[in-house]
Short mmCIF file of C-alpha atoms in Angstrom, two decimals:
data_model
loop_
_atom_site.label_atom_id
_atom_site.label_comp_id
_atom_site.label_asym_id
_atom_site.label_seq_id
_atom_site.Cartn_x
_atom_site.Cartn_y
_atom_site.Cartn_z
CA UNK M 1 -181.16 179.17 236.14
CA UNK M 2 -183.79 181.23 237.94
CA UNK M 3 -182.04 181.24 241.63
CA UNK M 4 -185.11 180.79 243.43
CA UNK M 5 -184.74 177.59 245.87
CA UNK M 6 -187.23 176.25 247.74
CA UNK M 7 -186.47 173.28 250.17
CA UNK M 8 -187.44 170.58 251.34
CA UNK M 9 -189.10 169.19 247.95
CA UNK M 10 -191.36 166.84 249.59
CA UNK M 11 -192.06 166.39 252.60
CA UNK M 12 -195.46 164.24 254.57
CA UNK M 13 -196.77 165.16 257.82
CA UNK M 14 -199.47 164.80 260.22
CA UNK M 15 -202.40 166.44 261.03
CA UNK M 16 -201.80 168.67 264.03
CA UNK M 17 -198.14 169.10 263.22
CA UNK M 18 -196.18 172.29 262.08
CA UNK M 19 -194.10 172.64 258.77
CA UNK M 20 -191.73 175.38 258.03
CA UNK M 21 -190.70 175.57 254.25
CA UNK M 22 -187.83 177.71 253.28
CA UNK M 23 -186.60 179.62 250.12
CA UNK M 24 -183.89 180.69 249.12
CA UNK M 25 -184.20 184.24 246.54
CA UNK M 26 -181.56 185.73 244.40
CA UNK M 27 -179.61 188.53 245.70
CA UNK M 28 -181.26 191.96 245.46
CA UNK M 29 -184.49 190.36 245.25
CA UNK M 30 -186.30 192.49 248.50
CA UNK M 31 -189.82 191.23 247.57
CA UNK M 32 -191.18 187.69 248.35
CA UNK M 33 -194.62 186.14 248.07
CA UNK M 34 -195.56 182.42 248.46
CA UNK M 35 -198.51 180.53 246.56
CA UNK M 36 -200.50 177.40 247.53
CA UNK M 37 -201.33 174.99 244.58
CA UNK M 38 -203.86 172.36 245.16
CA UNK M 39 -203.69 169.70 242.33
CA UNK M 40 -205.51 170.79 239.11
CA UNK M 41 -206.19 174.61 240.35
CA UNK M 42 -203.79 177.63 239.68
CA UNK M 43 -201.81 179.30 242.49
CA UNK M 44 -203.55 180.90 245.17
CA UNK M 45 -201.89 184.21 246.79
CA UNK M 46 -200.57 183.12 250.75
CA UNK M 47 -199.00 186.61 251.55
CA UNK M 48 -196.39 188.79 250.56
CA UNK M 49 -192.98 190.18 252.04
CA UNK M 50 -191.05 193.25 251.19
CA UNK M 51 -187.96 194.02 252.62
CA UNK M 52 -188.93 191.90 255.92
CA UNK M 53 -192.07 192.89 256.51
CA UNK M 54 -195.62 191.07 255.52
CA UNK M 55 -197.39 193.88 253.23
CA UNK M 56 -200.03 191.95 251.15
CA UNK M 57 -202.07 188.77 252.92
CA UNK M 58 -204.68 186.33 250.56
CA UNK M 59 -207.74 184.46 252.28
CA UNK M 60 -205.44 182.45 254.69
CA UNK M 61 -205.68 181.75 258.23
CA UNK M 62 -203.79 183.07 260.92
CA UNK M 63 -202.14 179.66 261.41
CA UNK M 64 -200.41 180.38 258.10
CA UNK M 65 -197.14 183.00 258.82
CA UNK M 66 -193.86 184.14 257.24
CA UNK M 67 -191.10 185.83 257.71
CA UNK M 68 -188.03 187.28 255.53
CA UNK M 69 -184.56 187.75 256.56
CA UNK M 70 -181.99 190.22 255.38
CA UNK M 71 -180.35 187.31 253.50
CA UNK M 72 -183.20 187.02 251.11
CA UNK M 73 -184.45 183.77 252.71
CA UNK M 74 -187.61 183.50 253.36
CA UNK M 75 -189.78 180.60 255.20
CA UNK M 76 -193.70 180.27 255.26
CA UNK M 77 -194.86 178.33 258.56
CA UNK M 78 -198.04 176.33 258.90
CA UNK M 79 -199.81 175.40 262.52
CA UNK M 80 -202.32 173.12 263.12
CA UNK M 81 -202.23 171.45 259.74
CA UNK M 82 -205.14 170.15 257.91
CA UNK M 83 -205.77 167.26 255.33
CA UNK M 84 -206.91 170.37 253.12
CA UNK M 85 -203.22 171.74 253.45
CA UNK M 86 -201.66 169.44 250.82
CA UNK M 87 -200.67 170.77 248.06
CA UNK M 88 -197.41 172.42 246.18
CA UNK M 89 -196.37 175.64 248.02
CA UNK M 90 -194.49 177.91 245.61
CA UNK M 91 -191.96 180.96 246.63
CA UNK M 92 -191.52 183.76 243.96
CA UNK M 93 -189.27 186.51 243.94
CA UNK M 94 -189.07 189.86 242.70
CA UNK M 95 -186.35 192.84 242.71
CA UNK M 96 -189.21 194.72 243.71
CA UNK M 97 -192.50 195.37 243.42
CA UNK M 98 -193.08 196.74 240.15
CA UNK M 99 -191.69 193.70 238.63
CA UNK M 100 -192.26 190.70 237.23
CA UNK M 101 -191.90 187.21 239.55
CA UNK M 102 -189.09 184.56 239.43
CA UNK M 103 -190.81 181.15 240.99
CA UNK M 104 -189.08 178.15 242.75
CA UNK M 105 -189.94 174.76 241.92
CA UNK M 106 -191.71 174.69 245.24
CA UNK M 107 -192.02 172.37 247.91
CA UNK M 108 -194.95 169.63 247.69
CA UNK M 109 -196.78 169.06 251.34
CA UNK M 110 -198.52 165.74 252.25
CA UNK M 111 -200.78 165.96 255.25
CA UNK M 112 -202.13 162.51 256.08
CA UNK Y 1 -211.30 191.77 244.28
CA UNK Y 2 -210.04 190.51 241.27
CA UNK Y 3 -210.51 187.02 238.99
CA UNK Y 4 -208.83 185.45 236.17
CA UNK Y 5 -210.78 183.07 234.19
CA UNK Y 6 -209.53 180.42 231.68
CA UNK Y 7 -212.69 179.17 230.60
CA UNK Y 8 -210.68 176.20 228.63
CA UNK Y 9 -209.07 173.15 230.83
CA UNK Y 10 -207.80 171.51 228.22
CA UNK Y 11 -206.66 172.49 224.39
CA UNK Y 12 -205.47 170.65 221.41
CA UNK Y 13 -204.59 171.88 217.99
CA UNK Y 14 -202.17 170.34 215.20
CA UNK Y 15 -198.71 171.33 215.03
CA UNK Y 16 -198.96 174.48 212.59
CA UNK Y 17 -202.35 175.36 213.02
CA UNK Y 18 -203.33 179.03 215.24
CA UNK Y 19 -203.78 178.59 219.06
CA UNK Y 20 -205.80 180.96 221.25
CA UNK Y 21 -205.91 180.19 224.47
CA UNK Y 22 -208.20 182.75 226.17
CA UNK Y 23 -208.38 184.60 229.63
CA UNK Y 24 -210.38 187.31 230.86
CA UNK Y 25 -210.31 188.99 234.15
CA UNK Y 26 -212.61 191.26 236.31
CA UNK Y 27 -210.79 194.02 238.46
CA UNK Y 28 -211.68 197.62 238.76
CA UNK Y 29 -208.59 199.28 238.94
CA UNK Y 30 -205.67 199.38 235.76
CA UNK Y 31 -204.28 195.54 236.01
CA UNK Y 32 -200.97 194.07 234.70
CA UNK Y 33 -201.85 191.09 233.09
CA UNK Y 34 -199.14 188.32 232.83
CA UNK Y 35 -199.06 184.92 230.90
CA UNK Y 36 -197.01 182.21 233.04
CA UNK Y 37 -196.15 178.70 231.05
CA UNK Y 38 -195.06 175.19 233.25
CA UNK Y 39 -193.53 172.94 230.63
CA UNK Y 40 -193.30 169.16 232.00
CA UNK Y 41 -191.13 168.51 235.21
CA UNK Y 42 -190.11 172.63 234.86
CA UNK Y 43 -191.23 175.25 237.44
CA UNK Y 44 -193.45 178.19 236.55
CA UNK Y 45 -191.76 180.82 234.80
CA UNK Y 46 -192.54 184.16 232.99
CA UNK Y 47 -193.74 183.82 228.52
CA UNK Y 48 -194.53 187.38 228.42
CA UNK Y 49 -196.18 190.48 230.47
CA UNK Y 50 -198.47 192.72 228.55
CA UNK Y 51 -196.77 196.58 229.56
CA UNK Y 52 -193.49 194.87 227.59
CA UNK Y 53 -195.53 194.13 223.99
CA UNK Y 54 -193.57 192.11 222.95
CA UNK Y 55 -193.03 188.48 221.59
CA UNK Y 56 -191.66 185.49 223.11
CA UNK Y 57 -191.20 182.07 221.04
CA UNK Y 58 -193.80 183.14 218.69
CA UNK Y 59 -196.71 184.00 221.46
CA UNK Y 60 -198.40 187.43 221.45
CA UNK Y 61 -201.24 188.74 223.75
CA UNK Y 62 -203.09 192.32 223.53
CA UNK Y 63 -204.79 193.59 226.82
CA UNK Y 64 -208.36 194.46 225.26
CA UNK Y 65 -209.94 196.39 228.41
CA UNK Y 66 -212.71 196.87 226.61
CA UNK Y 67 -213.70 193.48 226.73
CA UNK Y 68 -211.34 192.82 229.74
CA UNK Y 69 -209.83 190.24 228.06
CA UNK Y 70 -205.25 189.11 227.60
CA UNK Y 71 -205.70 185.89 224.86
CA UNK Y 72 -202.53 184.71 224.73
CA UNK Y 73 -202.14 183.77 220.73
CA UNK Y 74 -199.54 181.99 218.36
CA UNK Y 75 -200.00 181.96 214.42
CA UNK Y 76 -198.38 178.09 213.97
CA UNK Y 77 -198.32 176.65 217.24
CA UNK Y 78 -195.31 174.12 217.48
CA UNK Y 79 -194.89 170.19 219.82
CA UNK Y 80 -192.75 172.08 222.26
CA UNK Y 81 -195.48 174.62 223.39
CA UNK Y 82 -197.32 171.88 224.53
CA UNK Y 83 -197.39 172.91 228.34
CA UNK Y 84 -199.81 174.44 230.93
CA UNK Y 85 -200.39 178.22 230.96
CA UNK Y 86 -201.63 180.33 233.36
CA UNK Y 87 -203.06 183.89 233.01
CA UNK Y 88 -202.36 186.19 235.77
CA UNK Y 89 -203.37 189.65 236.97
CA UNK Y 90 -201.49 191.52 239.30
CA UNK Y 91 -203.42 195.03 240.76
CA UNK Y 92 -200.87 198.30 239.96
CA UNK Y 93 -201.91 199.36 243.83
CA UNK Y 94 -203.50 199.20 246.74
CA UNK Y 95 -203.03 196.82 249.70
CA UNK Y 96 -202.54 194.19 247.15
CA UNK Y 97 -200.13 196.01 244.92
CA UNK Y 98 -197.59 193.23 243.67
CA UNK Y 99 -200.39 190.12 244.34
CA UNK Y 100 -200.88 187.77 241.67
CA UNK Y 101 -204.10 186.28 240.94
CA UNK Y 102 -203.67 183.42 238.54
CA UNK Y 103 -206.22 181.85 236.65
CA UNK Y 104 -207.11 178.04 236.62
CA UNK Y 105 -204.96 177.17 233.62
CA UNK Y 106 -205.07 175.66 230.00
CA UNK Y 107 -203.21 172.39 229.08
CA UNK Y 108 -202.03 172.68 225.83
CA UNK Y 109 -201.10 169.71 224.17
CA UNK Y 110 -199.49 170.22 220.30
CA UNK Y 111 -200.01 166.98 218.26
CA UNK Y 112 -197.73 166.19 215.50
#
């Protein structure tokens, strides 16, 4: 068991639309990042949260945001979505941040 | 910035016969290198982090910054490692301390 949960699993939407995925990190884990994974390509860095607040961003645009609660729940939002925005979004957690990640099964977008 | 390249998409050997599967990086500062495996239907998860030298199910990997290189390596690879891997890099500071930058990833594929 990892106890990283990521939810919905699928889930299809249209372009223009907003999608909030959600995760769900073990307790004491304080440090969250998500990933994007376009088919066939490794994971690409969205941003990074530790202990609620956004300390590390990757090439993303605005549109893309997160936030972390004191739960250890965490939720990445996505505005104005694109065709280009499918793909698996992965959440990984970490007891902090000189450790090693613990990923969720993530949550695999359709835009259409 | 930083990169992580796995110049090899795809990778078969025999079972019992030595697998390399090779990664080299480009980053300026002191990196923690990381090798991620996805068996089928599984999530991502952690084989083995190059500060902990040590060996998981047979699979060793040596940071060589010389040549800036973390081959992951197995003397008598077995069916079950067939998977994907992933080599990873995460910086030890800066802005994007705890950011992992992953590499395309190598299919493995074992054959009896």
């Amino acid at each position: 068991e990892t106890g990283v949960t990521q939810s919905p699993t699928h889930l299809i939407k249209t372009r223009g639309q907003q999608v909030t995925l959600r995760c769900s990190s073990q307790s004491g884990h304080n440090t969250v990042s998500w990933y994007q994974q376009a088919l066939g390509q490794g994971p690409q860095f969205i941003f990074q949260y530790y202990r609620e607040e956004e300390n590390g961003r990757g090439n993303f645009p605005p549109r893309f945001s997160g936030l972390q609660f004191p739960n250890y729940s965490s939720e990445l939002n996505v505005n104005a979505l694109e065709l280009d925005d499918s793909a698996l979004y992965l959440c990984a957690s970490s007891p902090g941040l000189i450790y090693g990640y613990t990923f969720g099964s993530g949550t695999r977008l359709t835009v259409v | 910035a930083q990169r992580v390249t796995q110049p090899e998409k795809l990778l078969s050997v025999f079972k019992g016969a030595p697998v390399e599967l090779k990664c080299n990086y480009s980053y300026s500062g002191s990196p923690e290198l990381f090798w991620y495996v996805q068996y089928s239907r599984q999530r991502l998860q952690l084989l083995l982090r190059h500060i902990s030298r040590e060996s998981i199910k047979g699979f060793t990997a040596d940071l060589n910054k010389g040549e800036t290189s973390f081959h992951l390596k197995k003397p008598f690879a077995q069916e079950e490692d067939s998977a994907m891997y992933y080599c990873a890099l995460k910086p030890a500071g800066g802005t994007s301390y705890g950011k992992l930058t992953f590499g395309q990833g190598t299919i493995l594929t074992v054959h009896p």
